[in-house]
GROMACS .gro file of C-alpha atoms in nm:
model
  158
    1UNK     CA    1  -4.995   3.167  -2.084
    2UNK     CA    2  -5.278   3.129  -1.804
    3UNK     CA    3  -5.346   2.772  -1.743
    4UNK     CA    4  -5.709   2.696  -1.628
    5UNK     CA    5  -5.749   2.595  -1.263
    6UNK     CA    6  -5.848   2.262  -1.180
    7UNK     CA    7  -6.198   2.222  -1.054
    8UNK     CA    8  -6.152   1.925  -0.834
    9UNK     CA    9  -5.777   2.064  -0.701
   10UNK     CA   10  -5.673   2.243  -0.413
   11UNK     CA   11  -5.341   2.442  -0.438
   12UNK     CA   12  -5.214   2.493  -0.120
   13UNK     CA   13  -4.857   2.676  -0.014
   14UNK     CA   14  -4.633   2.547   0.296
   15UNK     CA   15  -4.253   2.519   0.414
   16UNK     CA   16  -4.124   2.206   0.484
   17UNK     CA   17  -3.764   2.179   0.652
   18UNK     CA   18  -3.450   2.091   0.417
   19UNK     CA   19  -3.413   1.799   0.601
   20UNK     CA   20  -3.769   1.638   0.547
   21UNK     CA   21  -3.788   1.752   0.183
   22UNK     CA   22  -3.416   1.565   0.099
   23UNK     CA   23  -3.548   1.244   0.271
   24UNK     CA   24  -3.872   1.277   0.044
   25UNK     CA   25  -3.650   1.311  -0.251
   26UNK     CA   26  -3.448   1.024  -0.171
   27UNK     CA   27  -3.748   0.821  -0.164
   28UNK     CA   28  -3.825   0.899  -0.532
   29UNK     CA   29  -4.035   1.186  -0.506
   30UNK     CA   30  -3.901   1.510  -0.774
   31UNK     CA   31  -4.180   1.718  -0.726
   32UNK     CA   32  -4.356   1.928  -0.365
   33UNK     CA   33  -4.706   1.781  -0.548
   34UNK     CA   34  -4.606   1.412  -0.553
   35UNK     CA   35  -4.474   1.459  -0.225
   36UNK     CA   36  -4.756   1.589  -0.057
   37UNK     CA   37  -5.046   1.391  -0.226
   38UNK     CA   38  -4.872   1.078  -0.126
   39UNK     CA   39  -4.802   1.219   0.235
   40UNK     CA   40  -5.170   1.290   0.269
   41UNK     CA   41  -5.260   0.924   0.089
   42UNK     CA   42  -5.057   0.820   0.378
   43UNK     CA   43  -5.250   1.003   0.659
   44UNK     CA   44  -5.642   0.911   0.539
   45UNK     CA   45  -5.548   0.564   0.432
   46UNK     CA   46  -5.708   0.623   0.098
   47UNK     CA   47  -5.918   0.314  -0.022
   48UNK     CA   48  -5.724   0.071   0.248
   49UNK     CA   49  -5.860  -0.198   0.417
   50UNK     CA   50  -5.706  -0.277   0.794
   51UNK     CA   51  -5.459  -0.513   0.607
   52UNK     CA   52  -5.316  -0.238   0.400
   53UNK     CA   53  -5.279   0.009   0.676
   54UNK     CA   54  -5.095  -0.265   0.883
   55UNK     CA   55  -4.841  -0.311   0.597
   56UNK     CA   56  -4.865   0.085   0.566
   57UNK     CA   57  -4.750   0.101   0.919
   58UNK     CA   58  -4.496  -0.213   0.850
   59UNK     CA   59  -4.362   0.008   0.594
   60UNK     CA   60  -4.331   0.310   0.792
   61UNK     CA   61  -4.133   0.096   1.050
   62UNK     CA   62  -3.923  -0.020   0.812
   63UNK     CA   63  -3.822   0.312   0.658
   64UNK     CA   64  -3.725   0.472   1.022
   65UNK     CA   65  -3.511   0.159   1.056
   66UNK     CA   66  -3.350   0.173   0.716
   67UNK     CA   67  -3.251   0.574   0.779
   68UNK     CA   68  -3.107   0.424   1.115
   69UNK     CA   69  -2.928   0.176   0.912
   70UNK     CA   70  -2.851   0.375   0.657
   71UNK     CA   71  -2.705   0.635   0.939
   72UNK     CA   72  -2.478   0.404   1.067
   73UNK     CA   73  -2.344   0.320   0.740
   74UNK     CA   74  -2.256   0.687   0.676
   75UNK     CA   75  -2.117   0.721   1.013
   76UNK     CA   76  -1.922   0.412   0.933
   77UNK     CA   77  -1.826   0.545   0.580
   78UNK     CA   78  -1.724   0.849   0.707
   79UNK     CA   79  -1.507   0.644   0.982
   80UNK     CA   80  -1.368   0.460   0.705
   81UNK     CA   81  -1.252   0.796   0.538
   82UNK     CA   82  -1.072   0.970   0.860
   83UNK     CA   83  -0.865   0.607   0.892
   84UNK     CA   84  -0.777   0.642   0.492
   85UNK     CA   85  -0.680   1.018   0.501
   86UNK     CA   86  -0.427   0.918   0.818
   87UNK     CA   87  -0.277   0.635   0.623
   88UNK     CA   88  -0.202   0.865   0.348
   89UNK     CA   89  -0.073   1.120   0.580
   90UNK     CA   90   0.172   0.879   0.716
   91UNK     CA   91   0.215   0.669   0.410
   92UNK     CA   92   0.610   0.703   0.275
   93UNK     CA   93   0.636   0.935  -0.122
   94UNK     CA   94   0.628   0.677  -0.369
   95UNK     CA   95   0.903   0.820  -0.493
   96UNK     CA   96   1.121   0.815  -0.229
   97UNK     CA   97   1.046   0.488  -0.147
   98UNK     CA   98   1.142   0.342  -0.485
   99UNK     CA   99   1.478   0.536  -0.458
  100UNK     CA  100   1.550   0.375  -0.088
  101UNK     CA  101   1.383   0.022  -0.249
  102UNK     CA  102   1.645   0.128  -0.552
  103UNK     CA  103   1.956   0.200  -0.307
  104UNK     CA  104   1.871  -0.129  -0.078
  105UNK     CA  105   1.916  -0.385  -0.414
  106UNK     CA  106   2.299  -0.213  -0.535
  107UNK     CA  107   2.343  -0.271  -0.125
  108UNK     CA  108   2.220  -0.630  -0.189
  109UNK     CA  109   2.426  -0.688  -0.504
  110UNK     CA  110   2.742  -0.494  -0.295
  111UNK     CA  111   2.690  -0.757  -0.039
  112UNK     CA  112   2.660  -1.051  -0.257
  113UNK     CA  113   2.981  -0.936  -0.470
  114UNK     CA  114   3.174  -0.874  -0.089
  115UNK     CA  115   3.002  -1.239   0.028
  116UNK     CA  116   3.162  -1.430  -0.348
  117UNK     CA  117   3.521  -1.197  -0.301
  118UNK     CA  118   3.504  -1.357   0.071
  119UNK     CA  119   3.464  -1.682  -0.026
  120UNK     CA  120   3.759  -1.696  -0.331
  121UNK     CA  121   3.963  -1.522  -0.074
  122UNK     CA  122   3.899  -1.833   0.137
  123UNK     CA  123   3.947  -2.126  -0.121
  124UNK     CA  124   4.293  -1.894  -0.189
  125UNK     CA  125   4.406  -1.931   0.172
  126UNK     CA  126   4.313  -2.295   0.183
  127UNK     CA  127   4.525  -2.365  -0.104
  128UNK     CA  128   4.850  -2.183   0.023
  129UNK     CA  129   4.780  -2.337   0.349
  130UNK     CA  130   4.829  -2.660   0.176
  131UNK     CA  131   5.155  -2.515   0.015
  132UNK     CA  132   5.296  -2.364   0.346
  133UNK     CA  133   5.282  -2.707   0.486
  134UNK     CA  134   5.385  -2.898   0.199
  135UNK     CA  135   5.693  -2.684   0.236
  136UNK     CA  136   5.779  -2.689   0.624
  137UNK     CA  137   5.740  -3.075   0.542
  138UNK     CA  138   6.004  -3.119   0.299
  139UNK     CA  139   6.347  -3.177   0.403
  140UNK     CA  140   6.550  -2.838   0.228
  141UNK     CA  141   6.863  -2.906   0.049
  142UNK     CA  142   7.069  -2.647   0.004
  143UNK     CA  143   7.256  -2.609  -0.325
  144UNK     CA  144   7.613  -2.519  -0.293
  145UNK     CA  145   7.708  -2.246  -0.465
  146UNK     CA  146   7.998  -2.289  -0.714
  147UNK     CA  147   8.326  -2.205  -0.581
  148UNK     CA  148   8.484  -1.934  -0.787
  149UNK     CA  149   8.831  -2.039  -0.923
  150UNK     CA  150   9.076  -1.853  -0.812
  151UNK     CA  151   9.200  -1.615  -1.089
  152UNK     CA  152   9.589  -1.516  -1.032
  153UNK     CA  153   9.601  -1.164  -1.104
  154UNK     CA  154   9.747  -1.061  -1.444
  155UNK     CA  155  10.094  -0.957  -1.326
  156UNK     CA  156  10.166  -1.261  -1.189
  157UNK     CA  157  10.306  -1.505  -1.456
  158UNK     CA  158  10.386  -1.769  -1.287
   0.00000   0.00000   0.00000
């Protein structure tokens, strides 16, 4: 299919570097035709009055400072990323760490059985405290111990 050649078009056929043509598409522009008919809008001023090329130029000024800006931010971004891969190098396994977070709490519970055994030991030593001097208090009386009769042996009658 031939398609008929415009009468009031030029084609034309150049190379423009990666770099230029992927900030041109990042300004909204899919297609090498849009691209350059606006770029040579740009250049002639087409149709603008001195107003329109001062904002044109205001523009301009604005875009080289919003790629700086923009720069920074990816420099920033990319910053950001290096500090968040380290962490995560040096962050602990999750896994490990709940096994280590799981052995600390049976070492709490240990400690708080040890710390309650500890303190009914205590109230136990208080109390025969209060025996043990109870009893080197009291006067001791000693019992006497029945006297065994004397049993004559069975030969003797008499």
């Amino acid at each position: 299919m031939f398609r008929m050649v415009d009468a009031g078009r030029h084609k034309i056929n150049c190379w423009v570097p990666e770099s230029l043509w992927e900030k041109m598409e990042a300004l909204g522009y899919d297609s090498p035709t849009k691209a350059t008919v606006a770029g040579y809008e740009a250049l002639i001023g087409k149709g603008d009055t001195e107003e329109e090329r001062e904002d044109l130029g205001k523009n301009r000024e604005n875009m080289g400072n919003n790629w700086e800006y923009m720069g920074k931010q990816l420099e920033e971004a990319q910053r950001q990323i290096k500090d968040y891969e380290e962490k995560l190098r040096t962050a602990p396994d999750p896994v490990e760490l709940a096994k280590v977070q799981a052995h600390y709490e049976g070492l709490q519970k240990l400690l708080e059985e040890k710390d309650k055994r500890i303190e009914d030991l205590s109230r136990e030593v208080d109390t025969l405290n209060v025996f043990a001097h109870y009893f080197k208090n009291v006067e001791v009386k000693q019992i006497k111990a029945p006297v065994a009769e004397k049993v004559k042996p069975w030969y003797k009658f008499w």
